[in-house]
Amino acid sequence: MIERIIVFDIDATLILSGGAGARALDRAFEEVTGAADAMEGVPFHGMTDCAIISEMAKRKLGARLSETNREEVRRLYAAYLEPELAASPGFEVMAGVPELLDTLAADSRVLLGLATGNFEETAMLKLERGGLAGYFRFGGYGTDSESRPELTRIAVERGRAIAGDGAGVTAPLVYLVGDTVFDIRCGNAAGARTVGVATGITSEAELLAEKPYAVLPDLADKNRFYEILELDGAPPG
Ligand SMILES: [Mg+2]
């Protein structure tokens, strides 16, 4: 029986793309609009991909993109991301993440999912590059909504639908793990127990100010993570 649903953010929580995402998006945006280096100065941390593209257009063109151009940027972004990820010297899987996900995936009480501002197809490219794509059974993506609170709510709803918190069964607790204040705010709003990880640009103190359920320096301590899950018994394996 599933007792815990755990929803993970991707960028700076599970992996760092080493700038591959920004480079691929810049290339895609330039090809469609002619404007170079449009990612420059965009505060992309915690933003959805749709919102990032809107911000690039606003800053560089002073206008909104047509629906056709938006779709073309999205398509080219995905096409350029794979080679950019493959060639990115700064690509990194965060400390302890493969071990933690291995353990959680082997625990039948746990269901793993994603809540990310990435488009679904580019989220998968990033996870595949890190060897992490097989762990997650559902997600809420930037393709579901431009709004992070909304895609987080959708992710939690999908997790609950799979876990089946129906009649006679104790509803599983939902946890959300992320590195920015936006993850914590959206997770709190979606009724999740939020876990901030200070592996991005946000400090433990800044994460704590959003009143998360817990804050960790990183995901390297599997036993500490299990303490926060408050499951009876030790992690498997
Ligand atoms: Mg993140």
PDB file of C-alpha atoms and ligand atoms in Angstrom:
ATOM      1  CA  MET A   1       0.000   0.000   0.000  1.00  0.00           C
ATOM      2  CA  ILE A   2       1.243   3.471  -0.854  1.00  0.00           C
ATOM      3  CA  GLU A   3       1.734   5.571   2.289  1.00  0.00           C
ATOM      4  CA  ARG A   4       3.849   8.397   0.908  1.00  0.00           C
ATOM      5  CA  ILE A   5       3.692  10.270  -2.395  1.00  0.00           C
ATOM      6  CA  ILE A   6       6.929  12.159  -3.041  1.00  0.00           C
ATOM      7  CA  VAL A   7       7.022  14.831  -5.727  1.00  0.00           C
ATOM      8  CA  PHE A   8      10.419  16.134  -6.854  1.00  0.00           C
ATOM      9  CA  ASP A   9      11.476  19.306  -8.622  1.00  0.00           C
ATOM     10  CA  ILE A  10      14.196  18.633 -11.231  1.00  0.00           C
ATOM     11  CA  ASP A  11      16.616  21.558 -11.766  1.00  0.00           C
ATOM     12  CA  ALA A  12      19.074  22.054  -8.899  1.00  0.00           C
ATOM     13  CA  THR A  13      17.153  19.456  -6.880  1.00  0.00           C
ATOM     14  CA  LEU A  14      17.967  16.279  -8.840  1.00  0.00           C
ATOM     15  CA  ILE A  15      20.363  17.566 -11.531  1.00  0.00           C
ATOM     16  CA  LEU A  16      22.248  20.603 -12.764  1.00  0.00           C
ATOM     17  CA  SER A  17      22.284  20.976 -16.537  1.00  0.00           C
ATOM     18  CA  GLY A  18      25.402  23.150 -16.424  1.00  0.00           C
ATOM     19  CA  GLY A  19      23.765  25.830 -18.569  1.00  0.00           C
ATOM     20  CA  ALA A  20      22.664  23.370 -21.274  1.00  0.00           C
ATOM     21  CA  GLY A  21      19.021  24.409 -20.872  1.00  0.00           C
ATOM     22  CA  ALA A  22      19.779  28.102 -21.240  1.00  0.00           C
ATOM     23  CA  ARG A  23      22.032  27.494 -24.261  1.00  0.00           C
ATOM     24  CA  ALA A  24      19.414  25.348 -26.017  1.00  0.00           C
ATOM     25  CA  LEU A  25      16.661  27.866 -25.304  1.00  0.00           C
ATOM     26  CA  ASP A  26      18.814  30.755 -26.529  1.00  0.00           C
ATOM     27  CA  ARG A  27      19.515  28.899 -29.785  1.00  0.00           C
ATOM     28  CA  ALA A  28      15.837  28.069 -30.296  1.00  0.00           C
ATOM     29  CA  PHE A  29      14.710  31.635 -29.529  1.00  0.00           C
ATOM     30  CA  GLU A  30      17.300  33.164 -31.836  1.00  0.00           C
ATOM     31  CA  GLU A  31      16.393  30.838 -34.689  1.00  0.00           C
ATOM     32  CA  VAL A  32      12.720  31.805 -34.452  1.00  0.00           C
ATOM     33  CA  THR A  33      13.000  35.539 -33.657  1.00  0.00           C
ATOM     34  CA  GLY A  34      16.510  36.557 -34.718  1.00  0.00           C
ATOM     35  CA  ALA A  35      17.221  37.882 -31.215  1.00  0.00           C
ATOM     36  CA  ALA A  36      20.435  36.498 -29.671  1.00  0.00           C
ATOM     37  CA  ASP A  37      21.243  35.893 -25.981  1.00  0.00           C
ATOM     38  CA  ALA A  38      17.639  36.391 -24.907  1.00  0.00           C
ATOM     39  CA  MET A  39      18.138  34.341 -21.716  1.00  0.00           C
ATOM     40  CA  GLU A  40      20.531  36.969 -20.406  1.00  0.00           C
ATOM     41  CA  GLY A  41      19.245  38.434 -17.162  1.00  0.00           C
ATOM     42  CA  VAL A  42      16.087  36.309 -17.060  1.00  0.00           C
ATOM     43  CA  PRO A  43      15.621  35.129 -13.426  1.00  0.00           C
ATOM     44  CA  PHE A  44      14.812  31.589 -14.531  1.00  0.00           C
ATOM     45  CA  HIS A  45      15.177  29.778 -11.191  1.00  0.00           C
ATOM     46  CA  GLY A  46      11.819  28.323 -10.248  1.00  0.00           C
ATOM     47  CA  MET A  47      10.114  29.722 -13.376  1.00  0.00           C
ATOM     48  CA  THR A  48       8.184  27.515 -15.784  1.00  0.00           C
ATOM     49  CA  ASP A  49       9.583  27.140 -19.308  1.00  0.00           C
ATOM     50  CA  CYS A  50       6.522  28.934 -20.723  1.00  0.00           C
ATOM     51  CA  ALA A  51       7.029  31.865 -18.362  1.00  0.00           C
ATOM     52  CA  ILE A  52      10.748  31.991 -19.261  1.00  0.00           C
ATOM     53  CA  ILE A  53       9.946  32.181 -22.990  1.00  0.00           C
ATOM     54  CA  SER A  54       7.382  34.929 -22.316  1.00  0.00           C
ATOM     55  CA  GLU A  55       9.971  36.870 -20.316  1.00  0.00           C
ATOM     56  CA  MET A  56      12.589  36.480 -23.089  1.00  0.00           C
ATOM     57  CA  ALA A  57      10.124  37.892 -25.613  1.00  0.00           C
ATOM     58  CA  LYS A  58       9.144  40.760 -23.332  1.00  0.00           C
ATOM     59  CA  ARG A  59      12.751  41.771 -22.637  1.00  0.00           C
ATOM     60  CA  LYS A  60      14.211  41.257 -26.112  1.00  0.00           C
ATOM     61  CA  LEU A  61      11.304  42.066 -28.408  1.00  0.00           C
ATOM     62  CA  GLY A  62       9.029  44.126 -26.195  1.00  0.00           C
ATOM     63  CA  ALA A  63       6.191  41.959 -27.456  1.00  0.00           C
ATOM     64  CA  ARG A  64       4.470  38.632 -27.022  1.00  0.00           C
ATOM     65  CA  LEU A  65       5.272  35.729 -29.327  1.00  0.00           C
ATOM     66  CA  SER A  66       2.564  34.427 -31.612  1.00  0.00           C
ATOM     67  CA  GLU A  67       1.258  30.987 -30.705  1.00  0.00           C
ATOM     68  CA  THR A  68       2.991  29.567 -33.805  1.00  0.00           C
ATOM     69  CA  ASN A  69       6.340  31.059 -32.816  1.00  0.00           C
ATOM     70  CA  ARG A  70       5.988  29.868 -29.211  1.00  0.00           C
ATOM     71  CA  GLU A  71       5.365  26.325 -30.406  1.00  0.00           C
ATOM     72  CA  GLU A  72       8.350  26.562 -32.753  1.00  0.00           C
ATOM     73  CA  VAL A  73      10.634  27.770 -29.921  1.00  0.00           C
ATOM     74  CA  ARG A  74       9.428  24.865 -27.792  1.00  0.00           C
ATOM     75  CA  ARG A  75      10.045  22.333 -30.582  1.00  0.00           C
ATOM     76  CA  LEU A  76      13.544  23.640 -31.356  1.00  0.00           C
ATOM     77  CA  TYR A  77      14.398  23.868 -27.655  1.00  0.00           C
ATOM     78  CA  ALA A  78      13.745  20.144 -27.263  1.00  0.00           C
ATOM     79  CA  ALA A  79      15.713  19.398 -30.438  1.00  0.00           C
ATOM     80  CA  TYR A  80      18.734  21.407 -29.232  1.00  0.00           C
ATOM     81  CA  LEU A  81      18.601  20.306 -25.613  1.00  0.00           C
ATOM     82  CA  GLU A  82      19.691  16.718 -26.154  1.00  0.00           C
ATOM     83  CA  PRO A  83      23.043  17.557 -27.834  1.00  0.00           C
ATOM     84  CA  GLU A  84      23.580  20.467 -25.413  1.00  0.00           C
ATOM     85  CA  LEU A  85      23.087  18.115 -22.441  1.00  0.00           C
ATOM     86  CA  ALA A  86      25.374  15.496 -23.958  1.00  0.00           C
ATOM     87  CA  ALA A  87      28.119  18.094 -24.475  1.00  0.00           C
ATOM     88  CA  SER A  88      27.606  19.969 -21.184  1.00  0.00           C
ATOM     89  CA  PRO A  89      30.739  19.688 -19.016  1.00  0.00           C
ATOM     90  CA  GLY A  90      28.831  21.118 -16.048  1.00  0.00           C
ATOM     91  CA  PHE A  91      26.042  18.535 -16.127  1.00  0.00           C
ATOM     92  CA  GLU A  92      25.731  16.983 -12.711  1.00  0.00           C
ATOM     93  CA  VAL A  93      23.473  14.635 -10.774  1.00  0.00           C
ATOM     94  CA  MET A  94      23.141  16.070  -7.268  1.00  0.00           C
ATOM     95  CA  ALA A  95      24.896  14.315  -4.381  1.00  0.00           C
ATOM     96  CA  GLY A  96      23.146  11.185  -3.128  1.00  0.00           C
ATOM     97  CA  VAL A  97      20.258  11.408  -5.583  1.00  0.00           C
ATOM     98  CA  PRO A  98      20.716   8.071  -7.425  1.00  0.00           C
ATOM     99  CA  GLU A  99      21.119   6.212  -4.110  1.00  0.00           C
ATOM    100  CA  LEU A 100      18.090   7.917  -2.563  1.00  0.00           C
ATOM    101  CA  LEU A 101      15.883   7.308  -5.619  1.00  0.00           C
ATOM    102  CA  ASP A 102      17.031   3.659  -5.798  1.00  0.00           C
ATOM    103  CA  THR A 103      15.974   3.177  -2.200  1.00  0.00           C
ATOM    104  CA  LEU A 104      12.671   5.022  -2.516  1.00  0.00           C
ATOM    105  CA  ALA A 105      11.765   3.225  -5.756  1.00  0.00           C
ATOM    106  CA  ALA A 106      12.391  -0.131  -4.053  1.00  0.00           C
ATOM    107  CA  ASP A 107      10.062   0.807  -1.176  1.00  0.00           C
ATOM    108  CA  SER A 108       6.513  -0.335  -1.987  1.00  0.00           C
ATOM    109  CA  ARG A 109       5.098   2.240   0.448  1.00  0.00           C
ATOM    110  CA  VAL A 110       6.409   5.095  -1.697  1.00  0.00           C
ATOM    111  CA  LEU A 111       5.224   6.560  -5.022  1.00  0.00           C
ATOM    112  CA  LEU A 112       7.575   8.931  -6.849  1.00  0.00           C
ATOM    113  CA  GLY A 113       6.606  11.791  -9.148  1.00  0.00           C
ATOM    114  CA  LEU A 114       7.698  15.155 -10.520  1.00  0.00           C
ATOM    115  CA  ALA A 115       6.561  18.767 -10.283  1.00  0.00           C
ATOM    116  CA  THR A 116       8.627  20.877 -12.646  1.00  0.00           C
ATOM    117  CA  GLY A 117       8.326  23.965 -14.782  1.00  0.00           C
ATOM    118  CA  ASN A 118      10.085  22.071 -17.574  1.00  0.00           C
ATOM    119  CA  PHE A 119       8.065  20.984 -20.579  1.00  0.00           C
ATOM    120  CA  GLU A 120       7.410  17.260 -20.229  1.00  0.00           C
ATOM    121  CA  GLU A 121       9.676  16.324 -23.153  1.00  0.00           C
ATOM    122  CA  THR A 122      12.614  18.426 -21.927  1.00  0.00           C
ATOM    123  CA  ALA A 123      12.148  17.218 -18.341  1.00  0.00           C
ATOM    124  CA  MET A 124      12.584  13.675 -19.638  1.00  0.00           C
ATOM    125  CA  LEU A 125      15.707  14.595 -21.652  1.00  0.00           C
ATOM    126  CA  LYS A 126      17.339  16.025 -18.522  1.00  0.00           C
ATOM    127  CA  LEU A 127      16.428  12.984 -16.416  1.00  0.00           C
ATOM    128  CA  GLU A 128      17.567  10.562 -19.109  1.00  0.00           C
ATOM    129  CA  ARG A 129      20.930  12.330 -19.306  1.00  0.00           C
ATOM    130  CA  GLY A 130      21.322  11.716 -15.565  1.00  0.00           C
ATOM    131  CA  GLY A 131      20.055   8.117 -15.698  1.00  0.00           C
ATOM    132  CA  LEU A 132      17.062   9.083 -13.539  1.00  0.00           C
ATOM    133  CA  ALA A 133      14.119   8.816 -15.936  1.00  0.00           C
ATOM    134  CA  GLY A 134      12.901   5.416 -14.778  1.00  0.00           C
ATOM    135  CA  TYR A 135      12.052   6.335 -11.203  1.00  0.00           C
ATOM    136  CA  PHE A 136       8.993   8.536 -11.684  1.00  0.00           C
ATOM    137  CA  ARG A 137       5.455   7.327 -12.303  1.00  0.00           C
ATOM    138  CA  PHE A 138       3.679  10.646 -12.775  1.00  0.00           C
ATOM    139  CA  GLY A 139       4.281  14.371 -12.969  1.00  0.00           C
ATOM    140  CA  GLY A 140       3.014  17.894 -13.348  1.00  0.00           C
ATOM    141  CA  TYR A 141       4.921  19.827 -16.023  1.00  0.00           C
ATOM    142  CA  GLY A 142       5.283  23.201 -17.672  1.00  0.00           C
ATOM    143  CA  THR A 143       3.202  21.633 -20.442  1.00  0.00           C
ATOM    144  CA  ASP A 144       0.267  21.282 -18.018  1.00  0.00           C
ATOM    145  CA  SER A 145       0.241  24.922 -16.965  1.00  0.00           C
ATOM    146  CA  GLU A 146       2.291  28.082 -17.239  1.00  0.00           C
ATOM    147  CA  SER A 147       1.516  28.565 -13.561  1.00  0.00           C
ATOM    148  CA  ARG A 148       3.707  26.721 -11.090  1.00  0.00           C
ATOM    149  CA  PRO A 149       1.044  26.535  -8.349  1.00  0.00           C
ATOM    150  CA  GLU A 150      -1.329  24.988 -10.874  1.00  0.00           C
ATOM    151  CA  LEU A 151       1.116  22.408 -12.249  1.00  0.00           C
ATOM    152  CA  THR A 152       2.049  21.461  -8.687  1.00  0.00           C
ATOM    153  CA  ARG A 153      -1.613  20.972  -7.832  1.00  0.00           C
ATOM    154  CA  ILE A 154      -2.007  18.815 -10.982  1.00  0.00           C
ATOM    155  CA  ALA A 155       1.035  16.723 -10.009  1.00  0.00           C
ATOM    156  CA  VAL A 156      -0.358  16.068  -6.517  1.00  0.00           C
ATOM    157  CA  GLU A 157      -3.762  15.182  -7.971  1.00  0.00           C
ATOM    158  CA  ARG A 158      -2.174  12.679 -10.406  1.00  0.00           C
ATOM    159  CA  GLY A 159      -0.175  11.099  -7.613  1.00  0.00           C
ATOM    160  CA  ARG A 160      -3.271  10.730  -5.473  1.00  0.00           C
ATOM    161  CA  ALA A 161      -5.183   9.197  -8.380  1.00  0.00           C
ATOM    162  CA  ILE A 162      -2.485   6.516  -8.807  1.00  0.00           C
ATOM    163  CA  ALA A 163      -2.151   5.880  -5.069  1.00  0.00           C
ATOM    164  CA  GLY A 164      -5.933   5.593  -4.764  1.00  0.00           C
ATOM    165  CA  ASP A 165      -6.897   7.328  -1.549  1.00  0.00           C
ATOM    166  CA  GLY A 166     -10.394   5.924  -1.846  1.00  0.00           C
ATOM    167  CA  ALA A 167     -12.891   4.525   0.615  1.00  0.00           C
ATOM    168  CA  GLY A 168     -11.517   2.650   3.593  1.00  0.00           C
ATOM    169  CA  VAL A 169      -7.896   3.446   2.828  1.00  0.00           C
ATOM    170  CA  THR A 170      -5.819   5.934   4.782  1.00  0.00           C
ATOM    171  CA  ALA A 171      -4.868   8.765   2.425  1.00  0.00           C
ATOM    172  CA  PRO A 172      -1.134   8.789   1.711  1.00  0.00           C
ATOM    173  CA  LEU A 173       0.874  11.806   2.850  1.00  0.00           C
ATOM    174  CA  VAL A 174       2.241  13.948   0.036  1.00  0.00           C
ATOM    175  CA  TYR A 175       5.779  15.349   0.178  1.00  0.00           C
ATOM    176  CA  LEU A 176       7.244  17.896  -2.217  1.00  0.00           C
ATOM    177  CA  VAL A 177      11.015  18.313  -2.556  1.00  0.00           C
ATOM    178  CA  GLY A 178      12.536  21.391  -4.199  1.00  0.00           C
ATOM    179  CA  ASP A 179      15.337  23.937  -4.103  1.00  0.00           C
ATOM    180  CA  THR A 180      13.521  27.284  -4.475  1.00  0.00           C
ATOM    181  CA  VAL A 181      11.032  29.315  -2.473  1.00  0.00           C
ATOM    182  CA  PHE A 182       8.553  28.734  -5.318  1.00  0.00           C
ATOM    183  CA  ASP A 183       8.677  24.969  -4.762  1.00  0.00           C
ATOM    184  CA  ILE A 184       7.951  25.484  -1.070  1.00  0.00           C
ATOM    185  CA  ARG A 185       5.129  27.992  -1.645  1.00  0.00           C
ATOM    186  CA  CYS A 186       3.468  25.847  -4.318  1.00  0.00           C
ATOM    187  CA  GLY A 187       3.891  22.647  -2.308  1.00  0.00           C
ATOM    188  CA  ASN A 188       2.455  24.249   0.813  1.00  0.00           C
ATOM    189  CA  ALA A 189      -0.485  25.580  -1.217  1.00  0.00           C
ATOM    190  CA  ALA A 190      -1.090  22.101  -2.652  1.00  0.00           C
ATOM    191  CA  GLY A 191      -1.269  20.630   0.839  1.00  0.00           C
ATOM    192  CA  ALA A 192       2.067  18.829   0.681  1.00  0.00           C
ATOM    193  CA  ARG A 193       4.684  18.475   3.383  1.00  0.00           C
ATOM    194  CA  THR A 194       7.462  20.498   1.767  1.00  0.00           C
ATOM    195  CA  VAL A 195      11.157  19.662   1.988  1.00  0.00           C
ATOM    196  CA  GLY A 196      13.566  22.397   0.929  1.00  0.00           C
ATOM    197  CA  VAL A 197      17.012  21.368  -0.307  1.00  0.00           C
ATOM    198  CA  ALA A 198      19.706  24.030  -0.382  1.00  0.00           C
ATOM    199  CA  THR A 199      21.453  22.654  -3.494  1.00  0.00           C
ATOM    200  CA  GLY A 200      20.416  25.564  -5.718  1.00  0.00           C
ATOM    201  CA  ILE A 201      20.943  29.302  -5.332  1.00  0.00           C
ATOM    202  CA  THR A 202      18.606  29.513  -2.321  1.00  0.00           C
ATOM    203  CA  SER A 203      20.031  29.184   1.188  1.00  0.00           C
ATOM    204  CA  GLU A 204      18.603  27.034   3.993  1.00  0.00           C
ATOM    205  CA  ALA A 205      17.600  30.239   5.821  1.00  0.00           C
ATOM    206  CA  GLU A 206      15.688  31.577   2.798  1.00  0.00           C
ATOM    207  CA  LEU A 207      13.933  28.239   2.383  1.00  0.00           C
ATOM    208  CA  LEU A 208      13.072  28.131   6.103  1.00  0.00           C
ATOM    209  CA  ALA A 209      11.429  31.549   5.832  1.00  0.00           C
ATOM    210  CA  GLU A 210       8.745  29.931   3.607  1.00  0.00           C
ATOM    211  CA  LYS A 211       7.793  27.563   6.447  1.00  0.00           C
ATOM    212  CA  PRO A 212       8.618  24.229   4.832  1.00  0.00           C
ATOM    213  CA  TYR A 213       8.065  20.980   6.725  1.00  0.00           C
ATOM    214  CA  ALA A 214      11.829  20.415   6.705  1.00  0.00           C
ATOM    215  CA  VAL A 215      15.030  21.759   5.152  1.00  0.00           C
ATOM    216  CA  LEU A 216      18.095  19.740   4.149  1.00  0.00           C
ATOM    217  CA  PRO A 217      21.521  20.868   2.946  1.00  0.00           C
ATOM    218  CA  ASP A 218      21.278  18.247   0.155  1.00  0.00           C
ATOM    219  CA  LEU A 219      19.831  14.777  -0.508  1.00  0.00           C
ATOM    220  CA  ALA A 220      22.997  12.887   0.428  1.00  0.00           C
ATOM    221  CA  ASP A 221      21.736  11.552   3.788  1.00  0.00           C
ATOM    222  CA  LYS A 222      19.225   8.818   2.996  1.00  0.00           C
ATOM    223  CA  ASN A 223      18.518   8.049   6.648  1.00  0.00           C
ATOM    224  CA  ARG A 224      17.740  11.684   7.423  1.00  0.00           C
ATOM    225  CA  PHE A 225      15.344  11.743   4.469  1.00  0.00           C
ATOM    226  CA  TYR A 226      13.589   8.664   5.839  1.00  0.00           C
ATOM    227  CA  GLU A 227      13.265  10.314   9.245  1.00  0.00           C
ATOM    228  CA  ILE A 228      11.361  13.146   7.574  1.00  0.00           C
ATOM    229  CA  LEU A 229       9.076  10.639   5.811  1.00  0.00           C
ATOM    230  CA  GLU A 230       8.152   9.221   9.231  1.00  0.00           C
ATOM    231  CA  LEU A 231       7.590   5.727   7.887  1.00  0.00           C
ATOM    232  CA  ASP A 232       7.836   2.884  10.361  1.00  0.00           C
ATOM    233  CA  GLY A 233      11.007   0.871   9.983  1.00  0.00           C
ATOM    234  CA  ALA A 234      14.264   1.397   8.159  1.00  0.00           C
ATOM    235  CA  PRO A 235      14.649   2.043   4.432  1.00  0.00           C
ATOM    236  CA  PRO A 236      14.877  -1.196   2.430  1.00  0.00           C
ATOM    237  CA  GLY A 237      18.280  -2.479   1.360  1.00  0.00           C
TER     238      GLY A 237
HETATM  239 MG    MG B   1      14.643  23.787  -9.106  1.00  0.00          MG
END
